[in-house]
CSV table of N, CA and C in Angstrom, one decimal:
chain,number,residue,atom,x,y,z
A,1,GLN,N,83.0,-193.9,88.7
A,1,GLN,CA,81.7,-195.0,89.6
A,1,GLN,C,81.4,-193.4,90.5
A,2,VAL,N,80.2,-193.7,90.7
A,2,VAL,CA,79.4,-192.2,91.2
A,2,VAL,C,79.8,-192.1,92.9
A,3,GLN,N,80.4,-190.9,93.0
A,3,GLN,CA,81.0,-190.8,94.5
A,3,GLN,C,80.5,-189.6,95.1
A,4,LEU,N,79.9,-189.6,96.1
A,4,LEU,CA,79.4,-188.1,97.1
A,4,LEU,C,80.5,-188.0,98.1
A,5,VAL,N,81.2,-187.4,98.5
A,5,VAL,CA,82.0,-186.9,99.4
A,5,VAL,C,81.7,-185.9,100.3
A,6,GLU,N,80.9,-186.1,101.6
A,6,GLU,CA,80.8,-185.4,102.5
A,6,GLU,C,82.3,-184.5,103.4
A,7,SER,N,82.2,-182.9,103.5
A,7,SER,CA,83.0,-182.2,104.1
A,7,SER,C,82.6,-181.2,105.3
A,8,GLY,N,83.5,-180.7,106.0
A,8,GLY,CA,82.8,-179.6,106.7
A,8,GLY,C,82.3,-179.9,108.4
A,9,GLY,N,82.5,-181.3,108.6
A,9,GLY,CA,81.3,-181.5,110.1
A,9,GLY,C,82.5,-181.3,110.9
A,10,GLY,N,82.1,-181.3,112.2
A,10,GLY,CA,83.3,-180.7,113.2
A,10,GLY,C,82.8,-180.5,114.4
A,11,LEU,N,83.4,-179.8,115.4
A,11,LEU,CA,82.7,-179.4,116.8
A,11,LEU,C,82.5,-178.2,116.9
A,12,VAL,N,81.3,-177.8,117.5
A,12,VAL,CA,80.7,-176.7,117.6
A,12,VAL,C,79.8,-176.4,118.9
A,13,GLN,N,79.9,-175.3,119.6
A,13,GLN,CA,78.9,-174.8,120.2
A,13,GLN,C,77.8,-174.8,120.2
A,14,THR,N,76.9,-175.0,121.0
A,14,THR,CA,75.6,-174.4,120.9
A,14,THR,C,75.3,-172.9,120.4
A,15,GLY,N,74.4,-173.0,119.3
A,15,GLY,CA,74.2,-171.9,118.7
A,15,GLY,C,75.0,-171.3,117.4
A,16,GLY,N,76.1,-172.1,117.5
A,16,GLY,CA,77.1,-172.0,116.7
A,16,GLY,C,76.4,-172.2,115.1
A,17,SER,N,77.3,-171.8,114.0
A,17,SER,CA,77.0,-172.6,112.6
A,17,SER,C,78.3,-173.5,112.2
A,18,LEU,N,77.8,-174.3,111.3
A,18,LEU,CA,78.4,-175.0,110.3
A,18,LEU,C,78.2,-175.0,108.8
A,19,ARG,N,78.8,-175.1,107.8
A,19,ARG,CA,78.7,-175.2,106.6
A,19,ARG,C,78.9,-176.7,106.3
A,20,LEU,N,78.1,-177.6,105.7
A,20,LEU,CA,78.6,-178.7,105.1
A,20,LEU,C,78.5,-178.6,103.7
A,21,SER,N,79.6,-179.4,103.3
A,21,SER,CA,79.7,-179.6,101.4
A,21,SER,C,79.9,-181.0,101.1
A,22,CYS,N,78.8,-181.1,99.8
A,22,CYS,CA,79.1,-182.5,99.2
A,22,CYS,C,79.5,-182.3,97.7
A,23,ALA,N,80.3,-183.3,97.5
A,23,ALA,CA,81.0,-182.7,96.2
A,23,ALA,C,80.7,-184.2,95.5
A,24,ALA,N,80.2,-184.3,94.3
A,24,ALA,CA,79.9,-185.3,93.6
A,24,ALA,C,80.7,-185.6,92.6
A,25,SER,N,80.8,-186.8,92.0
A,25,SER,CA,81.5,-187.0,90.6
A,25,SER,C,81.0,-188.0,90.0
A,26,GLY,N,81.3,-188.5,88.8
A,26,GLY,CA,81.1,-189.8,88.2
A,26,GLY,C,79.2,-190.0,87.9
A,27,LEU,N,78.5,-188.8,87.9
A,27,LEU,CA,77.3,-188.8,87.2
A,27,LEU,C,76.7,-187.2,86.9
A,28,THR,N,75.7,-187.3,86.3
A,28,THR,CA,75.5,-185.8,85.4
A,28,THR,C,74.6,-185.2,86.9
A,29,PHE,N,75.5,-184.3,87.3
A,29,PHE,CA,74.7,-183.7,88.9
A,29,PHE,C,73.3,-183.3,88.7
A,30,SER,N,73.6,-182.5,87.8
A,30,SER,CA,72.1,-181.5,87.0
A,30,SER,C,70.9,-182.3,87.3
A,31,ASN,N,70.9,-183.6,86.9
A,31,ASN,CA,70.1,-184.6,86.9
A,31,ASN,C,69.4,-185.4,87.9
A,32,TYR,N,70.3,-184.8,88.9
A,32,TYR,CA,69.7,-185.8,90.2
A,32,TYR,C,69.4,-184.7,91.3
A,33,GLY,N,68.0,-185.2,92.1
A,33,GLY,CA,67.9,-184.5,93.2
A,33,GLY,C,68.5,-185.0,94.5
A,34,MET,N,69.0,-184.2,95.5
A,34,MET,CA,70.0,-184.3,96.5
A,34,MET,C,69.5,-184.0,97.7
A,35,GLY,N,70.0,-184.8,98.6
A,35,GLY,CA,69.8,-184.6,100.1
A,35,GLY,C,70.4,-184.8,100.9
A,36,TRP,N,70.2,-184.2,102.0
A,36,TRP,CA,70.8,-184.5,103.4
A,36,TRP,C,70.0,-185.3,104.5
A,37,PHE,N,70.8,-186.2,105.0
A,37,PHE,CA,70.0,-187.2,106.0
A,37,PHE,C,71.1,-187.0,107.1
A,38,ARG,N,70.7,-187.7,108.5
A,38,ARG,CA,71.4,-187.6,109.6
A,38,ARG,C,71.3,-188.5,110.7
A,39,GLN,N,71.9,-189.1,111.2
A,39,GLN,CA,72.3,-190.4,111.8
A,39,GLN,C,72.8,-190.4,113.4
A,40,ALA,N,71.7,-189.8,114.5
A,40,ALA,CA,72.4,-189.8,115.7
A,40,ALA,C,72.6,-190.9,116.3
A,41,PRO,N,73.5,-190.7,117.4
A,41,PRO,CA,73.8,-192.2,117.6
A,41,PRO,C,72.9,-192.7,118.6
A,42,GLY,N,72.9,-194.1,118.1
A,42,GLY,CA,72.1,-194.7,118.8
A,42,GLY,C,70.3,-194.8,118.0
A,43,LYS,N,70.4,-193.9,116.9
A,43,LYS,CA,68.9,-194.0,116.3
A,43,LYS,C,69.5,-193.9,114.7
A,44,GLU,N,67.9,-194.3,114.1
A,44,GLU,CA,68.0,-194.3,112.7
A,44,GLU,C,68.1,-193.3,112.2
A,45,ARG,N,68.5,-193.2,110.8
A,45,ARG,CA,69.1,-192.4,110.0
A,45,ARG,C,68.0,-191.6,109.6
A,46,THR,N,67.8,-190.1,109.5
A,46,THR,CA,66.4,-189.4,109.3
A,46,THR,C,66.9,-188.7,108.2
A,47,PHE,N,65.6,-187.8,107.6
A,47,PHE,CA,65.6,-186.7,106.7
A,47,PHE,C,65.9,-185.4,107.4
A,48,VAL,N,66.7,-184.6,106.7
A,48,VAL,CA,66.9,-183.1,106.7
A,48,VAL,C,66.7,-182.5,105.9
A,49,GLY,N,66.8,-182.6,104.7
A,49,GLY,CA,66.5,-181.7,103.8
A,49,GLY,C,66.4,-182.4,102.5
A,50,SER,N,65.9,-181.8,101.7
A,50,SER,CA,66.4,-181.8,100.0
A,50,SER,C,66.4,-180.6,99.2
A,51,ILE,N,66.7,-180.8,98.1
A,51,ILE,CA,66.4,-179.7,97.0
A,51,ILE,C,66.6,-180.6,95.5
A,52,THR,N,65.8,-179.7,94.7
A,52,THR,CA,65.4,-180.2,93.2
A,52,THR,C,66.4,-179.8,92.4
A,53,ARG,N,66.7,-180.7,91.4
A,53,ARG,CA,67.9,-180.8,90.4
A,53,ARG,C,68.5,-179.6,89.9
A,54,ILE,N,67.5,-178.0,89.9
A,54,ILE,CA,68.0,-176.9,89.6
A,54,ILE,C,68.4,-176.0,90.6
A,55,GLY,N,67.6,-176.9,91.7
A,55,GLY,CA,67.9,-176.1,93.2
A,55,GLY,C,67.0,-174.8,93.4
A,56,GLY,N,65.6,-174.8,92.2
A,56,GLY,CA,65.0,-173.9,92.6
A,56,GLY,C,64.0,-174.1,94.0
A,57,ILE,N,63.9,-175.4,94.3
A,57,ILE,CA,62.7,-175.8,95.0
A,57,ILE,C,63.8,-176.6,96.7
A,58,THR,N,63.4,-176.4,97.9
A,58,THR,CA,63.8,-177.1,99.1
A,58,THR,C,63.0,-177.4,99.8
A,59,TYR,N,63.1,-178.5,100.6
A,59,TYR,CA,62.1,-179.2,101.5
A,59,TYR,C,63.1,-179.4,102.7
A,60,TYR,N,62.4,-179.1,103.9
A,60,TYR,CA,63.2,-179.3,105.2
A,60,TYR,C,62.1,-180.0,106.3
A,61,ALA,N,62.7,-180.8,106.9
A,61,ALA,CA,62.2,-181.4,108.3
A,61,ALA,C,62.1,-180.4,109.0
A,62,ASP,N,60.8,-180.8,109.8
A,62,ASP,CA,60.6,-179.7,111.0
A,62,ASP,C,61.3,-179.1,112.2
A,63,SER,N,62.2,-180.2,112.1
A,63,SER,CA,63.0,-179.6,113.5
A,63,SER,C,64.4,-179.2,112.8
A,64,VAL,N,64.8,-178.8,111.7
A,64,VAL,CA,65.8,-178.2,111.0
A,64,VAL,C,65.1,-176.7,110.5
A,65,LYS,N,63.7,-176.6,110.1
A,65,LYS,CA,63.5,-175.2,109.2
A,65,LYS,C,63.1,-174.3,110.1
A,66,GLY,N,64.1,-173.4,109.4
A,66,GLY,CA,64.7,-171.9,109.8
A,66,GLY,C,65.8,-171.6,109.9
A,67,ARG,N,66.4,-173.0,110.3
A,67,ARG,CA,68.3,-172.8,110.9
A,67,ARG,C,68.8,-173.5,110.3
A,68,PHE,N,68.3,-174.4,108.9
A,68,PHE,CA,69.1,-175.0,108.0
A,68,PHE,C,69.0,-174.6,106.5
A,69,THR,N,70.2,-174.6,105.7
A,69,THR,CA,69.7,-173.7,104.2
A,69,THR,C,70.6,-174.8,103.3
A,70,ILE,N,69.6,-175.5,102.4
A,70,ILE,CA,70.2,-176.1,101.5
A,70,ILE,C,70.5,-175.3,100.2
A,71,SER,N,71.7,-175.5,99.7
A,71,SER,CA,71.7,-175.5,98.6
A,71,SER,C,73.0,-175.8,97.1
A,72,ARG,N,73.2,-175.7,96.0
A,72,ARG,CA,73.4,-176.7,95.2
A,72,ARG,C,74.0,-175.5,94.2
A,73,ASP,N,75.4,-176.0,93.3
A,73,ASP,CA,76.1,-175.6,92.4
A,73,ASP,C,76.6,-176.5,91.3
A,74,ASN,N,75.3,-176.5,90.9
A,74,ASN,CA,75.4,-177.3,89.3
A,74,ASN,C,76.8,-177.1,88.2
A,75,ALA,N,77.2,-176.2,88.6
A,75,ALA,CA,78.3,-176.1,87.6
A,75,ALA,C,79.8,-176.5,88.3
A,76,LYS,N,79.5,-176.5,89.6
A,76,LYS,CA,80.7,-177.2,90.5
A,76,LYS,C,80.4,-178.3,90.7
A,77,ASN,N,79.3,-179.1,90.7
A,77,ASN,CA,78.9,-180.1,91.4
A,77,ASN,C,78.9,-180.4,92.7
A,78,MET,N,78.3,-179.1,93.8
A,78,MET,CA,78.3,-179.4,94.9
A,78,MET,C,77.0,-179.3,95.4
A,79,MET,N,76.7,-179.7,96.5
A,79,MET,CA,75.8,-179.4,97.2
A,79,MET,C,76.3,-178.8,98.7
A,80,TYR,N,75.2,-178.1,99.5
A,80,TYR,CA,75.9,-177.5,100.7
A,80,TYR,C,74.6,-177.4,101.8
A,81,LEU,N,75.2,-177.5,102.8
A,81,LEU,CA,73.9,-177.1,104.2
A,81,LEU,C,74.8,-176.4,105.1
A,82,GLN,N,73.9,-175.1,104.9
A,82,GLN,CA,74.2,-174.2,106.5
A,82,GLN,C,73.5,-174.7,107.2
A,83,MET,N,74.1,-175.1,108.6
A,83,MET,CA,73.4,-175.0,109.5
A,83,MET,C,74.0,-173.8,110.4
A,84,ASN,N,72.7,-173.2,111.2
A,84,ASN,CA,72.8,-172.1,112.1
A,84,ASN,C,71.9,-172.5,113.0
A,85,SER,N,72.1,-171.5,114.4
A,85,SER,CA,71.5,-171.8,115.7
A,85,SER,C,71.6,-173.3,115.7
A,86,LEU,N,72.9,-174.1,115.9
A,86,LEU,CA,72.9,-175.5,116.3
A,86,LEU,C,72.5,-175.8,117.7
A,87,LYS,N,71.8,-177.0,118.0
A,87,LYS,CA,71.7,-177.4,119.3
A,87,LYS,C,72.3,-178.7,119.5
A,88,PRO,N,72.4,-179.1,120.5
A,88,PRO,CA,73.1,-180.5,120.7
A,88,PRO,C,72.2,-181.7,120.0
A,89,GLU,N,71.2,-181.9,120.0
A,89,GLU,CA,70.2,-182.2,119.5
A,89,GLU,C,70.4,-182.7,117.8
A,90,ASP,N,71.4,-182.0,117.3
A,90,ASP,CA,71.9,-181.8,115.8
A,90,ASP,C,73.1,-182.7,115.9
A,91,THR,N,73.4,-183.1,116.8
A,91,THR,CA,74.9,-184.0,116.8
A,91,THR,C,74.5,-185.1,116.4
A,92,ALA,N,75.2,-185.6,115.1
A,92,ALA,CA,74.8,-186.5,114.1
A,92,ALA,C,75.9,-186.5,113.0
A,93,ILE,N,75.9,-187.6,112.3
A,93,ILE,CA,76.6,-188.2,111.5
A,93,ILE,C,75.8,-187.6,110.1
A,94,TYR,N,76.5,-186.8,109.4
A,94,TYR,CA,75.8,-186.3,108.2
A,94,TYR,C,75.9,-187.0,107.0
A,95,TYR,N,74.9,-187.0,106.0
A,95,TYR,CA,75.3,-188.2,104.9
A,95,TYR,C,74.3,-187.1,103.8
A,96,CYS,N,75.2,-187.0,102.6
A,96,CYS,CA,74.3,-186.1,101.4
A,96,CYS,C,74.1,-187.5,100.9
A,97,ALA,N,73.1,-187.4,99.6
A,97,ALA,CA,72.6,-188.6,98.8
A,97,ALA,C,71.8,-187.9,97.8
A,98,GLY,N,71.7,-188.8,96.6
A,98,GLY,CA,71.5,-188.4,95.3
A,98,GLY,C,70.5,-189.2,94.6
A,99,GLY,N,69.5,-189.0,93.6
A,99,GLY,CA,68.6,-189.8,93.7
A,99,GLY,C,67.8,-189.4,92.6
A,100,ARG,N,66.9,-189.7,91.5
A,100,ARG,CA,66.5,-189.7,90.2
A,100,ARG,C,65.1,-189.0,90.6
A,101,THR,N,65.0,-188.0,91.9
A,101,THR,CA,63.7,-188.0,92.4
A,101,THR,C,63.6,-186.6,92.5
A,102,VAL,N,62.5,-185.9,92.6
A,102,VAL,CA,62.3,-184.9,92.3
A,102,VAL,C,62.5,-183.7,93.8
A,103,LEU,N,61.8,-184.5,94.8
A,103,LEU,CA,62.3,-184.0,96.2
A,103,LEU,C,62.1,-184.8,97.3
A,104,GLY,N,63.1,-185.2,96.8
A,104,GLY,CA,62.9,-186.9,97.7
A,104,GLY,C,63.0,-186.8,99.3
A,105,ARG,N,62.5,-187.5,100.0
A,105,ARG,CA,62.0,-187.5,101.4
A,105,ARG,C,62.5,-188.8,102.3
A,106,ALA,N,62.4,-189.7,101.4
A,106,ALA,CA,62.9,-190.9,101.9
A,106,ALA,C,64.0,-191.6,101.3
A,107,GLU,N,64.6,-192.5,102.2
A,107,GLU,CA,65.9,-192.9,101.8
A,107,GLU,C,66.2,-193.9,100.5
A,108,SER,N,64.6,-194.5,100.4
A,108,SER,CA,64.5,-195.3,99.3
A,108,SER,C,64.6,-194.5,97.9
A,109,GLU,N,64.2,-193.4,98.0
A,109,GLU,CA,64.3,-192.3,96.5
A,109,GLU,C,65.8,-191.8,96.0
A,110,PHE,N,66.6,-192.1,97.2
A,110,PHE,CA,68.3,-192.0,96.7
A,110,PHE,C,69.2,-193.1,96.5
A,111,GLU,N,69.7,-192.9,95.2
A,111,GLU,CA,70.5,-194.5,95.3
A,111,GLU,C,71.9,-194.2,95.3
A,112,TYR,N,72.4,-192.7,95.6
A,112,TYR,CA,73.9,-192.7,95.7
A,112,TYR,C,73.9,-192.0,97.5
A,113,TRP,N,75.1,-192.6,97.9
A,113,TRP,CA,75.2,-191.8,99.5
A,113,TRP,C,76.7,-191.8,99.5
A,114,GLY,N,76.7,-190.7,100.2
A,114,GLY,CA,78.3,-190.4,100.5
A,114,GLY,C,78.5,-191.1,102.0
A,115,GLN,N,79.6,-190.8,102.7
A,115,GLN,CA,80.3,-192.2,103.6
A,115,GLN,C,79.8,-191.0,105.1
A,116,GLY,N,79.3,-190.0,104.8
A,116,GLY,CA,79.2,-189.4,106.4
A,116,GLY,C,80.5,-188.4,107.1
A,117,THR,N,79.5,-187.1,107.5
A,117,THR,CA,80.5,-186.4,108.4
A,117,THR,C,79.7,-185.9,109.3
A,118,GLN,N,81.1,-185.9,110.6
A,118,GLN,CA,80.4,-185.9,112.1
A,118,GLN,C,80.2,-184.6,112.1
A,119,VAL,N,79.4,-184.1,112.9
A,119,VAL,CA,78.6,-183.0,113.8
A,119,VAL,C,78.8,-183.2,114.8
A,120,THR,N,79.3,-182.6,115.6
A,120,THR,CA,79.2,-183.0,117.4
A,120,THR,C,78.8,-181.3,117.7
A,121,VAL,N,77.4,-180.9,118.4
A,121,VAL,CA,77.3,-179.6,119.1
A,121,VAL,C,77.6,-179.5,120.4
A,122,SER,N,78.2,-179.0,121.1
A,122,SER,CA,78.4,-179.2,122.5
A,122,SER,C,77.3,-178.1,123.1
A,123,SER,N,76.7,-178.6,124.5
A,123,SER,CA,76.1,-177.6,125.5
A,123,SER,C,76.9,-176.5,126.1
């Protein structure tokens, strides 16, 4: 079956960096647009960014634009989220998602989800 497994979360100070990874299995990875979402405590899950199937185009939420970078390695069935200049408001559970979408932004465009990884940014 399809599995998406996030890793790389943790505790970091304001201004620090983290790199999240998403390992995909059970699907032809290059056929899927991929995305990152996050859910802060007590809030709804929100869009972070997405990347096209081949990885040539990315799209980001305004709140992370210029600080976060999404990439993927189709040969390894991996997607990454490089997070720089982290802020306390970036604290959330981060989820990777896959769908038959070009550059999805809505949860409904993604059919497969990981279990999430916690990112905590201390002030």
